[in-house]
Coordinates of C-alpha atoms and ligand atoms in Angstrom, one line a residue:
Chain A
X150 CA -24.5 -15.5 4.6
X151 CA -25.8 -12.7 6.8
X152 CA -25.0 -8.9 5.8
X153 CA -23.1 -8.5 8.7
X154 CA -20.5 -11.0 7.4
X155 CA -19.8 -9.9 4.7
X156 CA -18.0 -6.9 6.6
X157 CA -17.2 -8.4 10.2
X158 CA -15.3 -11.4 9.0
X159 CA -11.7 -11.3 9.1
X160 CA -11.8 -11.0 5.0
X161 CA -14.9 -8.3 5.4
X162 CA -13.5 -6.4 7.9
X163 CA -9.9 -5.7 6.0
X164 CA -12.8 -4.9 3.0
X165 CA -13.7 -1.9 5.1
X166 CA -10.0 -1.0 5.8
X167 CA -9.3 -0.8 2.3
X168 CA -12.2 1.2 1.5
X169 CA -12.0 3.3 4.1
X170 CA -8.4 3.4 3.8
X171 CA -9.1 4.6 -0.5
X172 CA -11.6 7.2 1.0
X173 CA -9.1 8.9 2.9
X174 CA -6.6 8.8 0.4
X175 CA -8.5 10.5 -1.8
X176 CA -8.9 13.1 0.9
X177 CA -5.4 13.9 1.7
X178 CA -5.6 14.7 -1.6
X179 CA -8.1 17.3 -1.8
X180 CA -6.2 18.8 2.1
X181 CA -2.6 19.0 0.6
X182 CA -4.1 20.7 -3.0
X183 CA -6.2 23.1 -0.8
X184 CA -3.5 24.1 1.5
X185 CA -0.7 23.9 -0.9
X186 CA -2.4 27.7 -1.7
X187 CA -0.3 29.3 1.2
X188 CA 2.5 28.7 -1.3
X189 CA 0.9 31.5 -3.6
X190 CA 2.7 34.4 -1.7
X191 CA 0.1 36.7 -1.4
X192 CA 0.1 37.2 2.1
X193 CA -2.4 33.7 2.3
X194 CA -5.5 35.4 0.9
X195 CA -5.6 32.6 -1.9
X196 CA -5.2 30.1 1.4
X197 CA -7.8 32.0 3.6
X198 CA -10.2 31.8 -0.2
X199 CA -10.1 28.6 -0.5
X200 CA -10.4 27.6 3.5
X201 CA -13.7 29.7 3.4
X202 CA -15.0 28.2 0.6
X203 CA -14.7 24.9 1.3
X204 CA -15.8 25.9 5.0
X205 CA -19.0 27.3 3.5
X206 CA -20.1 24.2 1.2
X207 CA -22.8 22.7 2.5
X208 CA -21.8 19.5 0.5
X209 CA -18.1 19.5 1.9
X210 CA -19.7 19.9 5.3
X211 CA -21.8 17.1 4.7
X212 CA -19.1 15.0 3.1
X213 CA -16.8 16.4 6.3
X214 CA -19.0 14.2 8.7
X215 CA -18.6 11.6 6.1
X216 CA -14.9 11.7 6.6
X217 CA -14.9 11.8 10.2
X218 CA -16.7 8.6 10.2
X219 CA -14.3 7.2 7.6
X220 CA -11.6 8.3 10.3
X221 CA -12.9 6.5 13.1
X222 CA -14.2 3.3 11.5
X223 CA -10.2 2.9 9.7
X224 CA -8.8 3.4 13.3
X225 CA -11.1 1.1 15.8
X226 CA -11.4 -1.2 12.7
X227 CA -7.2 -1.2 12.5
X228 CA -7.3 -1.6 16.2
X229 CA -9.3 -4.7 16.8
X230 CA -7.5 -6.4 13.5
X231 CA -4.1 -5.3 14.9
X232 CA -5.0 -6.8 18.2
X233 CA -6.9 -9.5 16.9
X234 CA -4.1 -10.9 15.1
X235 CA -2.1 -10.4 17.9
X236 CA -3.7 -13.2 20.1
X237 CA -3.7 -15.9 17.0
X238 CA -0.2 -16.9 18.2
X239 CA 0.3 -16.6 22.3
X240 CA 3.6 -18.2 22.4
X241 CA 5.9 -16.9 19.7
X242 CA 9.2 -17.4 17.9
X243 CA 12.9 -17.5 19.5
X244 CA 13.9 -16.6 16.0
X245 CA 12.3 -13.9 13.8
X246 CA 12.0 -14.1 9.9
X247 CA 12.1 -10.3 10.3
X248 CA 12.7 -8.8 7.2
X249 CA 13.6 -11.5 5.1
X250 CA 9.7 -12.2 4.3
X251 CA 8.1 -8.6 4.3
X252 CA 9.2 -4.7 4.6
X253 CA 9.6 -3.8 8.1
X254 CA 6.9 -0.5 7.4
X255 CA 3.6 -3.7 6.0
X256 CA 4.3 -5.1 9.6
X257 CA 4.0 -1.9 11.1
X258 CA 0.6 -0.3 10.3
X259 CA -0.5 -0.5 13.9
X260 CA 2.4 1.4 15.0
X261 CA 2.5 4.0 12.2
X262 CA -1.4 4.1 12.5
X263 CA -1.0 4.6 16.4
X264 CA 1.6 8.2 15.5
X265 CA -1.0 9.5 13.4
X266 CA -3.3 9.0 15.6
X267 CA -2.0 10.7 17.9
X268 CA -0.8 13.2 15.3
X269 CA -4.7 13.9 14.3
X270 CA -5.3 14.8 18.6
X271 CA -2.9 17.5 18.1
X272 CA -3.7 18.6 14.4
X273 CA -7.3 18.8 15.2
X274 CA -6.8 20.7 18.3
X275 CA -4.5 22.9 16.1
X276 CA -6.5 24.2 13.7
X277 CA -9.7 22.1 13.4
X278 CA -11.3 23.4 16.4
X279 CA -10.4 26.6 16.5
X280 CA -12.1 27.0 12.9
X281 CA -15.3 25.1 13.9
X282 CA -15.5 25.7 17.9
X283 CA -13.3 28.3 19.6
X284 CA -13.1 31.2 16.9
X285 CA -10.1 32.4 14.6
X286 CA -9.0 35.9 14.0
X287 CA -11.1 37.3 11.0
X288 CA -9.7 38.7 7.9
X289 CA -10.9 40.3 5.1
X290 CA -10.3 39.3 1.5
X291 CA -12.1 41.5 -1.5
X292 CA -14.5 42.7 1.0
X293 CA -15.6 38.9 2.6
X294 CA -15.4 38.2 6.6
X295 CA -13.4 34.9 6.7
X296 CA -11.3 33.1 9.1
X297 CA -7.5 33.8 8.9
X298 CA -6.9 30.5 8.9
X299 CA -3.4 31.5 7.1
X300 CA -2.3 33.7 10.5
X301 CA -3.1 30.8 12.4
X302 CA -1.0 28.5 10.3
X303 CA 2.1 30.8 11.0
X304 CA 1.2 31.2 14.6
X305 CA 1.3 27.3 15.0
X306 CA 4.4 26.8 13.1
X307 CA 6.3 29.3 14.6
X308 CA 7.6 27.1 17.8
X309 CA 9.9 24.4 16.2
X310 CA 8.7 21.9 18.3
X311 CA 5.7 21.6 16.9
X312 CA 7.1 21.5 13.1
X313 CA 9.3 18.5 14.2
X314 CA 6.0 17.0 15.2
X315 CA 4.5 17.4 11.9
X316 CA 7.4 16.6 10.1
X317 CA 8.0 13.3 12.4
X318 CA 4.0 12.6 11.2
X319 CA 4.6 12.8 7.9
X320 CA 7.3 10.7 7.7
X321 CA 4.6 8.1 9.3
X322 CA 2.1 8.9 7.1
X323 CA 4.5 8.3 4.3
X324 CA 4.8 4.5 5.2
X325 CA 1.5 4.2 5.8
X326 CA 0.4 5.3 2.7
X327 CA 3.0 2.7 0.9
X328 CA 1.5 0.3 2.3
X329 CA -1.7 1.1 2.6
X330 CA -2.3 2.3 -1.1
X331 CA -1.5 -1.3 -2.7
X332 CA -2.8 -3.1 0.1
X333 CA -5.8 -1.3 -0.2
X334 CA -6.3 -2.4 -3.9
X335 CA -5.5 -6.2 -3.4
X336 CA -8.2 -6.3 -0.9
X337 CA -11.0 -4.8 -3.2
X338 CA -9.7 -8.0 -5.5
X339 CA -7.1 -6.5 -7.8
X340 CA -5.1 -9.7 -8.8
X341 CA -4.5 -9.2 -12.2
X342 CA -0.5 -8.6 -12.7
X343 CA -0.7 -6.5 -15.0
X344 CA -2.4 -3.8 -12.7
X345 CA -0.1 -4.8 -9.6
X346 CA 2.9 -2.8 -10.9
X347 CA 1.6 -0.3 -12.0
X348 CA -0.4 0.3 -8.7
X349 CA 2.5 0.0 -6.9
X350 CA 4.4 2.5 -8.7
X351 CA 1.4 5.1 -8.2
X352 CA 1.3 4.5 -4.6
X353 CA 4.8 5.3 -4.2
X354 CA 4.8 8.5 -5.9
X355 CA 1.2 9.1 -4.2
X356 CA 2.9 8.9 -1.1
X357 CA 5.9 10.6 -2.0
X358 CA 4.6 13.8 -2.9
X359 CA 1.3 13.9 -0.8
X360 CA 4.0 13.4 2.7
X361 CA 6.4 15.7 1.3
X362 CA 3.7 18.2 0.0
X363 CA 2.5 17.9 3.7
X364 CA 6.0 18.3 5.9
X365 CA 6.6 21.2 3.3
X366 CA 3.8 23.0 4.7
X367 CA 5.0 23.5 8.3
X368 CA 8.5 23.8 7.5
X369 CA 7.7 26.7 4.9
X370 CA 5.7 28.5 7.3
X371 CA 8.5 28.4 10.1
X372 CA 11.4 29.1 7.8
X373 CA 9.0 32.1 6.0
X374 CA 9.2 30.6 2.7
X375 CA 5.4 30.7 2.6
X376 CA 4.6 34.7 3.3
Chain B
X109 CA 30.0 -30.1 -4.7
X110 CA 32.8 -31.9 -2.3
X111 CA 31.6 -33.8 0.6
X112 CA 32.2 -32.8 4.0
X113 CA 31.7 -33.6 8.1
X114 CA 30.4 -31.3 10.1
X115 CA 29.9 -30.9 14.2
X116 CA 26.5 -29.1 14.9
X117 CA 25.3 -28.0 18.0
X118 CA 20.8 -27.8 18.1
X119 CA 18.9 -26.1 20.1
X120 CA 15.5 -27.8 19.4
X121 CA 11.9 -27.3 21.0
X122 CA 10.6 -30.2 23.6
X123 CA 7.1 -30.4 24.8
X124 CA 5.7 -33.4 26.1
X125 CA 2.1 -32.5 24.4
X126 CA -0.1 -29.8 23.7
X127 CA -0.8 -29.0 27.5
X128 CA 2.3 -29.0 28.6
X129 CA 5.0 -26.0 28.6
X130 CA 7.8 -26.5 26.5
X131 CA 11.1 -25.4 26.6
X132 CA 14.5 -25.6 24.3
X133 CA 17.0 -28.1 24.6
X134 CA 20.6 -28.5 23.1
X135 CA 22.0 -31.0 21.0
X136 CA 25.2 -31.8 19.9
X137 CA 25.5 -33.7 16.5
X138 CA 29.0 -35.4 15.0
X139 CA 30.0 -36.5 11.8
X140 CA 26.9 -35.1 9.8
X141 CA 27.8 -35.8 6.3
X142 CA 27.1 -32.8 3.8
X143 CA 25.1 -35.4 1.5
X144 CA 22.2 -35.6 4.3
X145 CA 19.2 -34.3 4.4
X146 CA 18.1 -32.4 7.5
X147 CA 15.5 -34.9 8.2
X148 CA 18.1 -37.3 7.9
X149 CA 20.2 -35.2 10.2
X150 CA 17.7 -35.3 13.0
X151 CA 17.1 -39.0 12.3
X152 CA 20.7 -39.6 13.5
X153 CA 20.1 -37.4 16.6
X154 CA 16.9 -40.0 17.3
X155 CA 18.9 -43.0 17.2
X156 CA 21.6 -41.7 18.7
X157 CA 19.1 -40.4 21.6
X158 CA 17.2 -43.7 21.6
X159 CA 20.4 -45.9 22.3
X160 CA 21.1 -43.8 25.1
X161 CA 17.7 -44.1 26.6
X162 CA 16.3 -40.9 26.2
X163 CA 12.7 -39.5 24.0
X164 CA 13.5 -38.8 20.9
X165 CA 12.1 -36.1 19.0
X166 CA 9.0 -35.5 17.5
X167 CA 8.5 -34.3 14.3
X168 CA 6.2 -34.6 11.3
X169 CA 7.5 -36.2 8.0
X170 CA 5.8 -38.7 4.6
X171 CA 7.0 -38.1 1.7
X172 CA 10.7 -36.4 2.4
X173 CA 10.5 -35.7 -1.9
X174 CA 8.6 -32.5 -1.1
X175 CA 5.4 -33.1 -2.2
X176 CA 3.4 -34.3 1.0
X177 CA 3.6 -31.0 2.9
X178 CA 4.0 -32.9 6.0
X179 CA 7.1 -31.8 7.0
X180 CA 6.9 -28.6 9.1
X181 CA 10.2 -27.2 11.1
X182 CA 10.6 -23.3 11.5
X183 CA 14.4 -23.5 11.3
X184 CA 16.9 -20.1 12.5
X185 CA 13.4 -17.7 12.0
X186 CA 12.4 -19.4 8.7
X187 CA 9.7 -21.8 8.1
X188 CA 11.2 -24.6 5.8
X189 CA 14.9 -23.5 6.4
X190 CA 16.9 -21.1 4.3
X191 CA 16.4 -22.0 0.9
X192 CA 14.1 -20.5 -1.3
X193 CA 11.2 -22.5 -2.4
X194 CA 11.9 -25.5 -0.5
X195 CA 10.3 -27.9 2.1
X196 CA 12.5 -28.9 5.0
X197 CA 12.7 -32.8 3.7
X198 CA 14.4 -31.5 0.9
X199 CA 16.9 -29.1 2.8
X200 CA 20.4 -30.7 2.8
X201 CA 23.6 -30.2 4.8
X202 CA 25.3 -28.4 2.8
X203 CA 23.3 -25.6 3.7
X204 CA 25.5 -25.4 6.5
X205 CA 29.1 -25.8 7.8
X206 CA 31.4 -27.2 10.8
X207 CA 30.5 -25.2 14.1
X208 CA 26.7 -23.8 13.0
X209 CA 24.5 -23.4 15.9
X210 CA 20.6 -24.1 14.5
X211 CA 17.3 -23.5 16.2
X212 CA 14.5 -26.0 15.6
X213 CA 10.8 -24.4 16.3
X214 CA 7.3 -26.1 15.5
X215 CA 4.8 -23.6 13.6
X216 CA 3.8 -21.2 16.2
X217 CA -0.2 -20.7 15.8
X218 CA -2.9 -21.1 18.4
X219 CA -4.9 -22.6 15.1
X220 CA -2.0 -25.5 15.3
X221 CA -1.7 -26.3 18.5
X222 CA 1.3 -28.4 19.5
X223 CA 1.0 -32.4 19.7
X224 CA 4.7 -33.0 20.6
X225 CA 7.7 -30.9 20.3
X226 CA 8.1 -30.1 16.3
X227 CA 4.8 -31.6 15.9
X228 CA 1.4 -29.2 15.9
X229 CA -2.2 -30.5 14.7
X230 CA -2.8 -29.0 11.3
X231 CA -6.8 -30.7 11.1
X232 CA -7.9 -27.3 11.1
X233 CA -6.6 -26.9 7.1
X234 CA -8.4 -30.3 6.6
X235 CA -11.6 -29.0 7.9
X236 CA -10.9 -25.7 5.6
X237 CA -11.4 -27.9 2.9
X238 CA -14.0 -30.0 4.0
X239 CA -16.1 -26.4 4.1
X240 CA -15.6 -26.1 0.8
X241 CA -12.5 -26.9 -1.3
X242 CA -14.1 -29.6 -3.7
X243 CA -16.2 -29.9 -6.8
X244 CA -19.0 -32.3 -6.4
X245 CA -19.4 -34.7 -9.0
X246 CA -22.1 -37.3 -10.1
X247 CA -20.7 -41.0 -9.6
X248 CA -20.3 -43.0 -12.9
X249 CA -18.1 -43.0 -15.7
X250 CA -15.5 -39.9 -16.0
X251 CA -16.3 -37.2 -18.6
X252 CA -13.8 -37.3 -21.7
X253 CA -10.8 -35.1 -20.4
X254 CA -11.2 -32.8 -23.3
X255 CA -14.8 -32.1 -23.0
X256 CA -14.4 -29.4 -21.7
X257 CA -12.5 -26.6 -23.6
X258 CA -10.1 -24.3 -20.9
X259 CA -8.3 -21.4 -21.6
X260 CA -4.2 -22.1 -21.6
X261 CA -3.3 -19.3 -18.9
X262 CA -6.3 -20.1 -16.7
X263 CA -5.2 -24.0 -16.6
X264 CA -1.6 -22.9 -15.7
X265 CA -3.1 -20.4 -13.2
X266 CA -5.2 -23.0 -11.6
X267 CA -2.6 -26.1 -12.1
X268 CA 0.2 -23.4 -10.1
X269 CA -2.1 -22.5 -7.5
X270 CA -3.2 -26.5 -7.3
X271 CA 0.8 -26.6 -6.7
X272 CA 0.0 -26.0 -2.5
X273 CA 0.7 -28.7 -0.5
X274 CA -0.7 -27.4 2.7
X275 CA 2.1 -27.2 5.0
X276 CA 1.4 -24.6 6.6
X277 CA 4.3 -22.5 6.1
X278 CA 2.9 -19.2 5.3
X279 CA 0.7 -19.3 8.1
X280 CA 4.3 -19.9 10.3
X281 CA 5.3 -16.9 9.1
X282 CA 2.8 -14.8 9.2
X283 CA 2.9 -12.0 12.0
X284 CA -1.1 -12.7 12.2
X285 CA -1.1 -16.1 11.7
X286 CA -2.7 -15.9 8.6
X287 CA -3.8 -18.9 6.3
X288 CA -5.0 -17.0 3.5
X289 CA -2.0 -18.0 1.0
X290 CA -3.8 -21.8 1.5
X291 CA -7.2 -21.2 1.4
X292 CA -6.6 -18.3 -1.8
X293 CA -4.4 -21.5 -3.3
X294 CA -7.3 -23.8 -3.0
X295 CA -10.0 -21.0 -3.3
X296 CA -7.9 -20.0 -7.4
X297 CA -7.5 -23.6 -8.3
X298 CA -11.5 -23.9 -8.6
X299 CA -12.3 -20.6 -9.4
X300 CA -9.9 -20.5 -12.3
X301 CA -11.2 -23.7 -13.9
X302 CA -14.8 -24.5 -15.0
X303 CA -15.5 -27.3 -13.1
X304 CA -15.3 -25.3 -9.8
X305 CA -18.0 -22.3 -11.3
X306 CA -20.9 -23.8 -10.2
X307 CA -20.3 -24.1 -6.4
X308 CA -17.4 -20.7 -6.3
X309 CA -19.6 -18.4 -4.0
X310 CA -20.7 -21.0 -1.1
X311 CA -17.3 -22.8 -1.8
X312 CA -15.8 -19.2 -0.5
X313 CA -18.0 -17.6 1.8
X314 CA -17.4 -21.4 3.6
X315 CA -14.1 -21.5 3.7
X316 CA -13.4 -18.1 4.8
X317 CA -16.3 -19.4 7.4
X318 CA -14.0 -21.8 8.8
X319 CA -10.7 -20.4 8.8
X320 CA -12.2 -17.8 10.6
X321 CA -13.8 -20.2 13.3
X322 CA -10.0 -21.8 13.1
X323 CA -8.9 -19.0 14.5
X324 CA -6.6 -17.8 12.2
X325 CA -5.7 -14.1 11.8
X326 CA -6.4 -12.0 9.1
X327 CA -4.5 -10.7 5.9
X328 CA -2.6 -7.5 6.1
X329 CA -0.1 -8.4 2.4
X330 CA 2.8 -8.1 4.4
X331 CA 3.9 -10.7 1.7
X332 CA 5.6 -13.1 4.4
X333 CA 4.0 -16.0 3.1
X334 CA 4.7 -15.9 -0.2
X335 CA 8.6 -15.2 0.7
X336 CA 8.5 -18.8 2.2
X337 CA 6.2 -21.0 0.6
X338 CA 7.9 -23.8 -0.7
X339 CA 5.8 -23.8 -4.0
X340 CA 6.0 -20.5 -5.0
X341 CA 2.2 -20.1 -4.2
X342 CA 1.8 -16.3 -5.2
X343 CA 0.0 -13.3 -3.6
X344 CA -2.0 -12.4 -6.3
X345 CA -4.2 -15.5 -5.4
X346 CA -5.4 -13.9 -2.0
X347 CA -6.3 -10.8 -4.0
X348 CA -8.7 -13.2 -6.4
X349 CA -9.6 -14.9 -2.9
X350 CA -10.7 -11.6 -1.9
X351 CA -12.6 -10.4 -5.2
X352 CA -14.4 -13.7 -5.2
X353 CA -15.6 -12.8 -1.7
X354 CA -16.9 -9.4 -2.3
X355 CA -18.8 -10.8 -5.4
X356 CA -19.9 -13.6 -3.6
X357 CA -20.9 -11.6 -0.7
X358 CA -22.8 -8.7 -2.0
X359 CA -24.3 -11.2 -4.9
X360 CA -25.0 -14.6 -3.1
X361 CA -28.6 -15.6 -2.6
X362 CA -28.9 -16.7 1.1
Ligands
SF4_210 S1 0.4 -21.8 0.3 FE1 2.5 -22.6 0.3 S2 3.2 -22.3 2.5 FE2 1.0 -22.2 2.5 S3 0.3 -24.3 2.9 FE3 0.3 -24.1 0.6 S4 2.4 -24.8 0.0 FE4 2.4 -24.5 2.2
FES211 S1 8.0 -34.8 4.0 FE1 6.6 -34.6 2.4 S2 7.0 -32.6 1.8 FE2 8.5 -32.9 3.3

C-alpha cells in the first residue's frame, strides 16, 4: 500500500476529516476562551490583552498557518467526499427513509459545512483582515500600543444584521460540531462501547457551550451587555 | 392475531435490464390473506400476471427464512420493509391493512446496477470478499475445535458480526451508498478471532481496495445502516474497520 492511500481512499480521506475536524475543535476552543475576555467589563482592555498577546506569539503565528491549512484541507476534503458520494447513486429513491435511519443534522454536513463557509468569508473579512492587513484603531493598555480589537468588535455588532448572521452561524456550527465531534472519534477507530457514550455526551455539551459561548458574543456586544 | 383479506394497490419498479430506463407501474392485488408473506404476496401478483400474459416481476429471493440475504426490496423508503431487524422474506401481511398503497424499489446504487426490475447485481460484495474476507488454511485434517483458547466476549463479538448476510441493505440506505456496515461485519469477524490475525492488515487494506474500485461511497456515521440491517450488524464494527485501517496503514510493510 502506497502512502498516498492510506489518506486518498475513501476510508483515508474521512481519516483526514476527522483529524482535521479534532484540530479545529480544539481551536474553537482556545477562540471562544480568548474572546470570552470582553465579558470582563473593563472597557475590553482584558480582550485587547489577550488579542495582542496571542497576535505577538511567534508560536501561535506559526500554529495560525497551521490552522489555516487545517481549514482548507477540512473544507475541499468535505467537498469532494460530499460530492463524491453524491454520484454513487445517479437515479435515486421515490421514497425516502428520511429520518427514520439517521438525524436529519449527520446527513447534513455538506450543507451546514457550506453556512460556515460562507460564515468564515464574512468573519474573516470582519475582523481577521483588518488585524493582519488593513490596520485597526490602536489603543493603549498599561502603556502598550495594541490593536483595539474590542472597538472593532462593537463597531461590527452594532448593525443587527450582521448579529443575526452570526447568530444564524452558530446555530450551524452547533450541528456540525454534534456531529462532527463523535464522528470524528469513530473514524480514528474508537469502537469500544464503553467510550461511545461517553463521547457522545461530551460532544454534546462541547457543542452546546462552545455555540452558545460564541452567539453570546455578538449579541452581548449589540445589546451592551459586554462594555 | 385474527386473520384477515386485504385489497392492495403496488406501485412497483419495471426495467427490462440494466440499460434500459425504468419506470413505476401499478398493481392492484385481491384477497391477500394476512398469514402471507410479502414474497408470497408478490408471488400471487406473478401468477396472476402470467395467466394474463403479461412479464412478471423480477425479484431476488433463496432462502425466504432470512438467512440467505438474497432477498432485497426497498419497500415505502425502507430497505427490508418496516420492521425492525427483518429481511423482506420474512415481512408478513399483517404489517399492513385493507386499502394500503406500497411502493416496491430495487437497491438504488451505481455499485448494484439493475438486472431486471427489483433485481440489481450484488457481485461486487462477492468480489469484496474475494480481496480479502477469508482465512487461508492448509488442506488436511481440521484442528481440534478447542485448540485454540478465545476470549468469551471476543467469540460473541465476532460470531454477531459473522451474523451479516450481505444483503445489501445498509448500503440501500445509505445517502452515500456506503458498504462499510458489510465489509466492517466481515472485516470484525476475523479481526476479533485468532485465526484471522495473521492475514488482518492485507485482509483490510484489500478490501477497502475494492469497495473503493466498486464504487461505493464513503462513511460519514449517519447510522442509516445500522437502523435497517436486518441482523442488527452494529456501528461500532466500522469504527474497528477503521482502527484496523489506520494500524494497518501507517504499520504495514509494502
Ligand atoms: S451489514 Fe446488515 S444490511 Fe449490510 S449486508 Fe450485512 S446483513 Fe445486510
Ligand atoms: S430470501 Fe433468504 S434472506 Fe430473504
Amino acid at each position: 500500500m502506497k502512502w498516498s492511500d492510506v489518506f486518498t481512499s475513501s476510508v483515508g480521506r474521512k481519516l483526514v476529516m476527522g483529524l482535521t475536524g479534532l484540530f479545529l475543535i480544539t481551536f474553537l476552543v482556545v477562540h471562544a476562551g480568548v474572546n470570552a475576555c470582553i465579558w470582563a467589563n473593563d472597557g475590553g482592555d482584558m480582550f485587547n490583552k489577550a488579542a495582542h498577546f496571542m497576535g505577538a506569539m511567534i508560536v501561535i503565528r506559526v500554529v495560525e498557518i497551521g490552522l489555516f491549512a487545517g481549514i482548507f484541507i477540512h473544507i475541499i476534503q468535505g467537498y469532494v467526499l460530499e460530492f463524491s458520494n453524491r454520484s454513487k447513486r445517479s437515479v435515486g429513491y421515490d421514497k425516502q427513509l428520511g429520518n427514520r435511519g439517521s438525524k436529519w443534522y449527520s446527513r447534513s454536513m455538506g450543507l451546514l459545512g457550506t453556512i460556515l463557509l460562507l460564515f468564515f468569508i464574512l468573519h474573516w473579512y470582519h475582523f481577521w483582515i483588518p488585524s493582519r492587513f488593513t490596520g485597526v484603531e490602536q489603543t493603549q493598555v498599561n502603556g502598550v500600543e495594541m490593536h483595539n480589537m474590542f472597538a472593532l468588535m462593537q463597531i461590527t455588532f452594532s448593525e443587527l444584521w450582521v448579529v443575526i448572521v452570526y447568530v444564524v452561524a452558530c446555530f450551524s456550527l452547533f450541528w456540525h460540531l454534534l456531529h462532527g465531534f463523535q464522528s470524528a472519534f469513530r473514524t480514528l477507530g474508537v469502537s469500544n462501547n464503553r467510550y461511545i457514550q461517553p463521547i457522545k455526551t461530551i460532544g454534546f455539551v462541547y457543542a452546546l457551550i462552545v455555540s452558545l459561548a460564541f452567539a453570546m458574543m455578538p449579541v452581548s456586544l449589540y445589546m451592551g451587555w459586554a462594555h | 392475531m385474527e386473520h384477515y383479506l386485504m385489497n392492495l394497490t403496488l406501485k412497483v419498479w419495471r426495467q427490462a435490464n440494466s440499460n434500459a430506463k425504468g419506470k413505476f407501474e401499478t398493481f392492484k392485488v385481491k384477497d391477500i390473506s394476512s398469514e402471507m408473506s410479502f414474497l408470497e404476496m408478490i408471488d400471487v401478483l406473478n401468477e396472476q400476471m402470467i395467466r394474463e400474459g403479461h412479464d412478471p416481476i423480477a425479484f431476488d429471493h433463496d432462502c425466504r427464512e432470512g438467512i440467505c440475504g438474497m432477498c432485497s426490496m426497498y419497500i415505502d423508503g425502507r430497505p427490508h420493509g418496516p420492521w425492525h431487524a427483518n429481511t423482506v422474506c420474512q415481512l408478513h401481511m399483517r404489517a399492513y391493512k385493507d386499502g394500503d398503497t406500497i411502493v416496491i424499489e430495487p437497491w438504488r446504487a451505481n455499485a448494484f446496477p439493475v438486472i431486471k426490475d427489483l433485481m440489481v447485481d450484488r457481485s461486487a460484495f462477492d468480489r469484496i470478499i474475494q480481496a480479502g474476507g477469508y482465512v487461508s488454511v492448509n488442506t488436511g485434517s481440521p484442528v481440534d475445535a478447542n485448540a485454540t483458547p478465545i476470549q468469551k466476549d471476543n467469540a460473541d463479538a465476532a460470531f454477531a458480526a459473522a451474523a451479516c448476510i450481505g444483503c445489501g441493505a445498509c448500503v440501500a440506505a445509505c445517502k452515500n451508498s456506503s458498504a462499510m456496515l458489510f465489509v466492517s461485519a466481515k472485516v470484525s469477524h476475523l479481526a476479533l478471532l485468532p485465526q484471522g490475525n495473521p492475514e488482518r492488515k492485507s485482509r483490510v487494506t484489500n478490501m477497502i481496495a475494492q469497495m473503493d474500485k466498486e464504487g461505493f461511497g464513503s462513511c460519514t456515521n449517519t447510522g442509516a445502516c445500522e437502523a435497517v440491517c436486518p441482523k442488527e450488524i452494529k456501528m461500532s464494527n466500522i469504527a474497528r474497520l477503521n482502527n484496523e485501517y489506520l494500524v494497518a496503514g501507517l504499520t504495514i510493510d509494502k
